[in-house]
DNA sequence: GTCAATGTTTTTGTATACAAGATTTCAATT
DNA sequence: AATTGAAATCTTGTATACAAAAACATTGAC
């Protein structure tokens, strides 16, 4: 599939928003970006349109495009929704999951634990995402899986922060174990509840972190 | 807020997709649309970009934009997700709903029943949407409310079909009653379950309808 | 010194022009 | 007659040009 310039540009701008190169409130100057990417304004505008739709950018008519990082309140809301989506995926997956997927899930979890033991943050994220993605897909509902993956991706950069909490990774691994067990034994409601809490605690930890950062000078 | 041409054009094309003027697989010809709307290709392209992001249109590079109506499977999946989203909204709203919203809800329900009695389909839809939207918003989670409303809107045209079932409207009204009761008494789980079933049954009815249509010649 | 008004400069939104890839047509060959 | 290949045509993607609105600055009045 031959990509358009607008596609790659959108991804790159998105990347810069995620990694903080663009902060909240920054205006995306079309001509400036056009120069930077060595293209005309047209593909830049297309890229901005997409970012606007995905919510990373606010488009004010006749004024321009402004980077819109979600504030603490919206983030907590998003984590709450993520928790509920995962719970639904888990409830459905408990009834529908295949044996192959169950072993794949255990394998992903094993690699996850290994990454934790080696303090390899990057591969931890990779395997953790894989773990969750399996559950999304085993919900047997492609639309749900897609929506869950989309929100997961959007929250990914913020998830990273909660790593800082001592012992969180170990606890997280224990939760993964419970999840696998519940899915294996087909306990729909337990799978839902464990998954919901597993994600919700991330939101709470994040909340705490925000509060701490606010109270800590410098 | 001063709208751009691209905004209104996107809405109009969306409308035509919903009402069936554009069928699945139709290509959206840029020059043709530009002529029809009396503008240049630029705003048309912007509009198409948006529709692509919302999933109503598939964008194939160097080939064009094609209308993509969801098939039966995807529709059932979407209804399932809608049911779960409503359930979540209900569970949260049962704890968070305000007294003012409760009376507003009862009022919307009353108008809904009135519309049913008068067989006024249009105002039924209007009031039904209002009823559900109140619940979304009373979840206390703006992000969730937004997502729920978005999916609700996308399913709206298909919801219309299930009207054909005899007695469905009356049953639906009874379900609304149960929902209001559960929310009023703060029974979170019951609110969730009633709402889930209320929406899920629509998906099932829709499923039946599809099967019937397939078996019925002409 | 402050504020308002007006003119200048940016910047967005739209139109048009151009280039490259896709599709169609039509003829030539098997 | 069917198939292949090349030319012609159409369509998308990108660049540039232009118009209108918003931001900015300068000047003048109080």
mmCIF file with all atom_site columns, C-alpha atoms in Angstrom, chain B residues 28-134:
data_model
loop_
_atom_site.group_PDB
_atom_site.id
_atom_site.type_symbol
_atom_site.label_atom_id
_atom_site.label_alt_id
_atom_site.label_comp_id
_atom_site.label_asym_id
_atom_site.label_entity_id
_atom_site.label_seq_id
_atom_site.pdbx_PDB_ins_code
_atom_site.Cartn_x
_atom_site.Cartn_y
_atom_site.Cartn_z
_atom_site.occupancy
_atom_site.B_iso_or_equiv
_atom_site.pdbx_formal_charge
_atom_site.auth_seq_id
_atom_site.auth_comp_id
_atom_site.auth_asym_id
_atom_site.auth_atom_id
_atom_site.pdbx_PDB_model_num
ATOM 1   C CA . UNK B 1 28  ? -17.055 9.620  -4.371 1.00 0.00 ? 28  UNK B CA 1
ATOM 2   C CA . UNK B 1 29  ? -15.987 11.492 -7.462 1.00 0.00 ? 29  UNK B CA 1
ATOM 3   C CA . UNK B 1 30  ? -14.264 14.682 -6.453 1.00 0.00 ? 30  UNK B CA 1
ATOM 4   C CA . UNK B 1 31  ? -14.929 16.727 -9.564 1.00 0.00 ? 31  UNK B CA 1
ATOM 5   C CA . UNK B 1 32  ? -18.514 15.557 -9.737 1.00 0.00 ? 32  UNK B CA 1
ATOM 6   C CA . UNK B 1 33  ? -19.142 16.528 -6.128 1.00 0.00 ? 33  UNK B CA 1
ATOM 7   C CA . UNK B 1 34  ? -17.280 19.781 -6.644 1.00 0.00 ? 34  UNK B CA 1
ATOM 8   C CA . UNK B 1 35  ? -19.641 20.654 -9.461 1.00 0.00 ? 35  UNK B CA 1
ATOM 9   C CA . UNK B 1 36  ? -22.694 19.625 -7.476 1.00 0.00 ? 36  UNK B CA 1
ATOM 10  C CA . UNK B 1 37  ? -21.750 21.759 -4.519 1.00 0.00 ? 37  UNK B CA 1
ATOM 11  C CA . UNK B 1 38  ? -20.445 24.545 -6.689 1.00 0.00 ? 38  UNK B CA 1
ATOM 12  C CA . UNK B 1 39  ? -17.014 24.664 -5.098 1.00 0.00 ? 39  UNK B CA 1
ATOM 13  C CA . UNK B 1 40  ? -13.524 23.545 -6.000 1.00 0.00 ? 40  UNK B CA 1
ATOM 14  C CA . UNK B 1 41  ? -12.056 20.151 -5.250 1.00 0.00 ? 41  UNK B CA 1
ATOM 15  C CA . UNK B 1 42  ? -10.213 21.379 -2.188 1.00 0.00 ? 42  UNK B CA 1
ATOM 16  C CA . UNK B 1 43  ? -13.111 21.547 0.282  1.00 0.00 ? 43  UNK B CA 1
ATOM 17  C CA . UNK B 1 44  ? -14.496 18.317 -1.166 1.00 0.00 ? 44  UNK B CA 1
ATOM 18  C CA . UNK B 1 45  ? -11.237 16.560 -0.417 1.00 0.00 ? 45  UNK B CA 1
ATOM 19  C CA . UNK B 1 46  ? -11.230 17.888 3.134  1.00 0.00 ? 46  UNK B CA 1
ATOM 20  C CA . UNK B 1 47  ? -14.743 16.631 3.653  1.00 0.00 ? 47  UNK B CA 1
ATOM 21  C CA . UNK B 1 48  ? -13.835 13.202 2.308  1.00 0.00 ? 48  UNK B CA 1
ATOM 22  C CA . UNK B 1 49  ? -10.856 13.042 4.654  1.00 0.00 ? 49  UNK B CA 1
ATOM 23  C CA . UNK B 1 50  ? -13.173 13.471 7.602  1.00 0.00 ? 50  UNK B CA 1
ATOM 24  C CA . UNK B 1 51  ? -15.644 10.888 6.454  1.00 0.00 ? 51  UNK B CA 1
ATOM 25  C CA . UNK B 1 52  ? -12.751 8.469  6.039  1.00 0.00 ? 52  UNK B CA 1
ATOM 26  C CA . UNK B 1 53  ? -11.695 9.007  9.634  1.00 0.00 ? 53  UNK B CA 1
ATOM 27  C CA . UNK B 1 54  ? -15.178 8.373  10.946 1.00 0.00 ? 54  UNK B CA 1
ATOM 28  C CA . UNK B 1 55  ? -15.233 5.118  9.005  1.00 0.00 ? 55  UNK B CA 1
ATOM 29  C CA . UNK B 1 56  ? -18.008 5.857  6.536  1.00 0.00 ? 56  UNK B CA 1
ATOM 30  C CA . UNK B 1 57  ? -15.623 5.998  3.633  1.00 0.00 ? 57  UNK B CA 1
ATOM 31  C CA . UNK B 1 58  ? -12.636 3.910  2.695  1.00 0.00 ? 58  UNK B CA 1
ATOM 32  C CA . UNK B 1 59  ? -9.713  5.797  1.231  1.00 0.00 ? 59  UNK B CA 1
ATOM 33  C CA . UNK B 1 60  ? -7.637  3.829  -1.254 1.00 0.00 ? 60  UNK B CA 1
ATOM 34  C CA . UNK B 1 61  ? -4.482  5.665  -2.282 1.00 0.00 ? 61  UNK B CA 1
ATOM 35  C CA . UNK B 1 62  ? -4.444  6.840  -5.872 1.00 0.00 ? 62  UNK B CA 1
ATOM 36  C CA . UNK B 1 63  ? -7.776  5.137  -6.395 1.00 0.00 ? 63  UNK B CA 1
ATOM 37  C CA . UNK B 1 64  ? -10.295 7.258  -4.631 1.00 0.00 ? 64  UNK B CA 1
ATOM 38  C CA . UNK B 1 65  ? -12.819 7.271  -1.820 1.00 0.00 ? 65  UNK B CA 1
ATOM 39  C CA . UNK B 1 66  ? -15.408 4.517  -1.612 1.00 0.00 ? 66  UNK B CA 1
ATOM 40  C CA . UNK B 1 67  ? -18.538 4.440  0.490  1.00 0.00 ? 67  UNK B CA 1
ATOM 41  C CA . UNK B 1 68  ? -18.291 1.701  3.058  1.00 0.00 ? 68  UNK B CA 1
ATOM 42  C CA . UNK B 1 69  ? -21.553 0.715  4.677  1.00 0.00 ? 69  UNK B CA 1
ATOM 43  C CA . UNK B 1 70  ? -21.058 -1.763 7.476  1.00 0.00 ? 70  UNK B CA 1
ATOM 44  C CA . UNK B 1 71  ? -22.149 -5.294 6.639  1.00 0.00 ? 71  UNK B CA 1
ATOM 45  C CA . UNK B 1 72  ? -24.438 -7.404 8.850  1.00 0.00 ? 72  UNK B CA 1
ATOM 46  C CA . UNK B 1 73  ? -21.563 -8.796 10.899 1.00 0.00 ? 73  UNK B CA 1
ATOM 47  C CA . UNK B 1 74  ? -20.024 -5.431 11.612 1.00 0.00 ? 74  UNK B CA 1
ATOM 48  C CA . UNK B 1 75  ? -23.433 -3.982 12.432 1.00 0.00 ? 75  UNK B CA 1
ATOM 49  C CA . UNK B 1 76  ? -24.114 -6.664 14.994 1.00 0.00 ? 76  UNK B CA 1
ATOM 50  C CA . UNK B 1 77  ? -20.698 -6.011 16.459 1.00 0.00 ? 77  UNK B CA 1
ATOM 51  C CA . UNK B 1 78  ? -21.453 -2.317 16.664 1.00 0.00 ? 78  UNK B CA 1
ATOM 52  C CA . UNK B 1 79  ? -24.767 -2.925 18.383 1.00 0.00 ? 79  UNK B CA 1
ATOM 53  C CA . UNK B 1 80  ? -23.007 -5.162 20.875 1.00 0.00 ? 80  UNK B CA 1
ATOM 54  C CA . UNK B 1 81  ? -20.521 -2.402 21.666 1.00 0.00 ? 81  UNK B CA 1
ATOM 55  C CA . UNK B 1 82  ? -23.326 0.137  21.897 1.00 0.00 ? 82  UNK B CA 1
ATOM 56  C CA . UNK B 1 83  ? -25.135 -2.097 24.368 1.00 0.00 ? 83  UNK B CA 1
ATOM 57  C CA . UNK B 1 84  ? -22.036 -2.357 26.532 1.00 0.00 ? 84  UNK B CA 1
ATOM 58  C CA . UNK B 1 85  ? -21.333 1.361  26.363 1.00 0.00 ? 85  UNK B CA 1
ATOM 59  C CA . UNK B 1 86  ? -24.873 2.124  27.437 1.00 0.00 ? 86  UNK B CA 1
ATOM 60  C CA . UNK B 1 87  ? -24.544 -0.368 30.243 1.00 0.00 ? 87  UNK B CA 1
ATOM 61  C CA . UNK B 1 88  ? -21.414 1.393  31.476 1.00 0.00 ? 88  UNK B CA 1
ATOM 62  C CA . UNK B 1 89  ? -23.102 4.779  31.233 1.00 0.00 ? 89  UNK B CA 1
ATOM 63  C CA . UNK B 1 90  ? -26.016 3.411  33.215 1.00 0.00 ? 90  UNK B CA 1
ATOM 64  C CA . UNK B 1 91  ? -23.845 1.873  35.904 1.00 0.00 ? 91  UNK B CA 1
ATOM 65  C CA . UNK B 1 92  ? -21.969 5.126  36.416 1.00 0.00 ? 92  UNK B CA 1
ATOM 66  C CA . UNK B 1 93  ? -25.042 7.313  36.081 1.00 0.00 ? 93  UNK B CA 1
ATOM 67  C CA . UNK B 1 94  ? -26.875 5.332  38.772 1.00 0.00 ? 94  UNK B CA 1
ATOM 68  C CA . UNK B 1 95  ? -24.323 6.650  41.252 1.00 0.00 ? 95  UNK B CA 1
ATOM 69  C CA . UNK B 1 96  ? -23.829 10.113 39.829 1.00 0.00 ? 96  UNK B CA 1
ATOM 70  C CA . UNK B 1 97  ? -27.115 11.257 38.335 1.00 0.00 ? 97  UNK B CA 1
ATOM 71  C CA . UNK B 1 98  ? -28.586 14.536 39.575 1.00 0.00 ? 98  UNK B CA 1
ATOM 72  C CA . UNK B 1 99  ? -32.184 15.079 40.634 1.00 0.00 ? 99  UNK B CA 1
ATOM 73  C CA . UNK B 1 100 ? -32.648 17.591 37.859 1.00 0.00 ? 100 UNK B CA 1
ATOM 74  C CA . UNK B 1 101 ? -31.493 15.047 35.310 1.00 0.00 ? 101 UNK B CA 1
ATOM 75  C CA . UNK B 1 102 ? -33.857 12.448 36.761 1.00 0.00 ? 102 UNK B CA 1
ATOM 76  C CA . UNK B 1 103 ? -36.869 14.666 36.209 1.00 0.00 ? 103 UNK B CA 1
ATOM 77  C CA . UNK B 1 104 ? -35.587 15.579 32.765 1.00 0.00 ? 104 UNK B CA 1
ATOM 78  C CA . UNK B 1 105 ? -35.279 11.892 32.017 1.00 0.00 ? 105 UNK B CA 1
ATOM 79  C CA . UNK B 1 106 ? -38.835 11.198 33.110 1.00 0.00 ? 106 UNK B CA 1
ATOM 80  C CA . UNK B 1 107 ? -39.998 14.099 30.985 1.00 0.00 ? 107 UNK B CA 1
ATOM 81  C CA . UNK B 1 108 ? -38.157 12.828 27.917 1.00 0.00 ? 108 UNK B CA 1
ATOM 82  C CA . UNK B 1 109 ? -39.659 9.402  28.479 1.00 0.00 ? 109 UNK B CA 1
ATOM 83  C CA . UNK B 1 110 ? -43.132 10.881 28.758 1.00 0.00 ? 110 UNK B CA 1
ATOM 84  C CA . UNK B 1 111 ? -42.703 12.691 25.450 1.00 0.00 ? 111 UNK B CA 1
ATOM 85  C CA . UNK B 1 112 ? -41.401 9.490  23.966 1.00 0.00 ? 112 UNK B CA 1
ATOM 86  C CA . UNK B 1 113 ? -44.519 7.584  24.987 1.00 0.00 ? 113 UNK B CA 1
ATOM 87  C CA . UNK B 1 114 ? -46.643 10.381 23.640 1.00 0.00 ? 114 UNK B CA 1
ATOM 88  C CA . UNK B 1 115 ? -44.860 10.124 20.290 1.00 0.00 ? 115 UNK B CA 1
ATOM 89  C CA . UNK B 1 116 ? -45.479 6.366  20.255 1.00 0.00 ? 116 UNK B CA 1
ATOM 90  C CA . UNK B 1 117 ? -49.156 6.898  21.002 1.00 0.00 ? 117 UNK B CA 1
ATOM 91  C CA . UNK B 1 118 ? -49.403 9.347  18.123 1.00 0.00 ? 118 UNK B CA 1
ATOM 92  C CA . UNK B 1 119 ? -47.279 7.153  15.883 1.00 0.00 ? 119 UNK B CA 1
ATOM 93  C CA . UNK B 1 120 ? -45.023 10.142 15.292 1.00 0.00 ? 120 UNK B CA 1
ATOM 94  C CA . UNK B 1 121 ? -41.802 8.418  14.284 1.00 0.00 ? 121 UNK B CA 1
ATOM 95  C CA . UNK B 1 122 ? -39.743 11.562 13.893 1.00 0.00 ? 122 UNK B CA 1
ATOM 96  C CA . UNK B 1 123 ? -40.399 12.984 17.317 1.00 0.00 ? 123 UNK B CA 1
ATOM 97  C CA . UNK B 1 124 ? -40.021 9.475  18.745 1.00 0.00 ? 124 UNK B CA 1
ATOM 98  C CA . UNK B 1 125 ? -36.470 9.373  17.473 1.00 0.00 ? 125 UNK B CA 1
ATOM 99  C CA . UNK B 1 126 ? -35.780 12.848 18.698 1.00 0.00 ? 126 UNK B CA 1
ATOM 100 C CA . UNK B 1 127 ? -37.019 12.129 22.202 1.00 0.00 ? 127 UNK B CA 1
ATOM 101 C CA . UNK B 1 128 ? -35.486 8.686  22.339 1.00 0.00 ? 128 UNK B CA 1
ATOM 102 C CA . UNK B 1 129 ? -32.123 10.163 21.490 1.00 0.00 ? 129 UNK B CA 1
ATOM 103 C CA . UNK B 1 130 ? -32.629 12.814 24.138 1.00 0.00 ? 130 UNK B CA 1
ATOM 104 C CA . UNK B 1 131 ? -33.468 10.143 26.704 1.00 0.00 ? 131 UNK B CA 1
ATOM 105 C CA . UNK B 1 132 ? -30.301 8.210  26.006 1.00 0.00 ? 132 UNK B CA 1
ATOM 106 C CA . UNK B 1 133 ? -28.151 11.297 25.732 1.00 0.00 ? 133 UNK B CA 1
ATOM 107 C CA . UNK B 1 134 ? -29.146 12.328 29.240 1.00 0.00 ? 134 UNK B CA 1
#
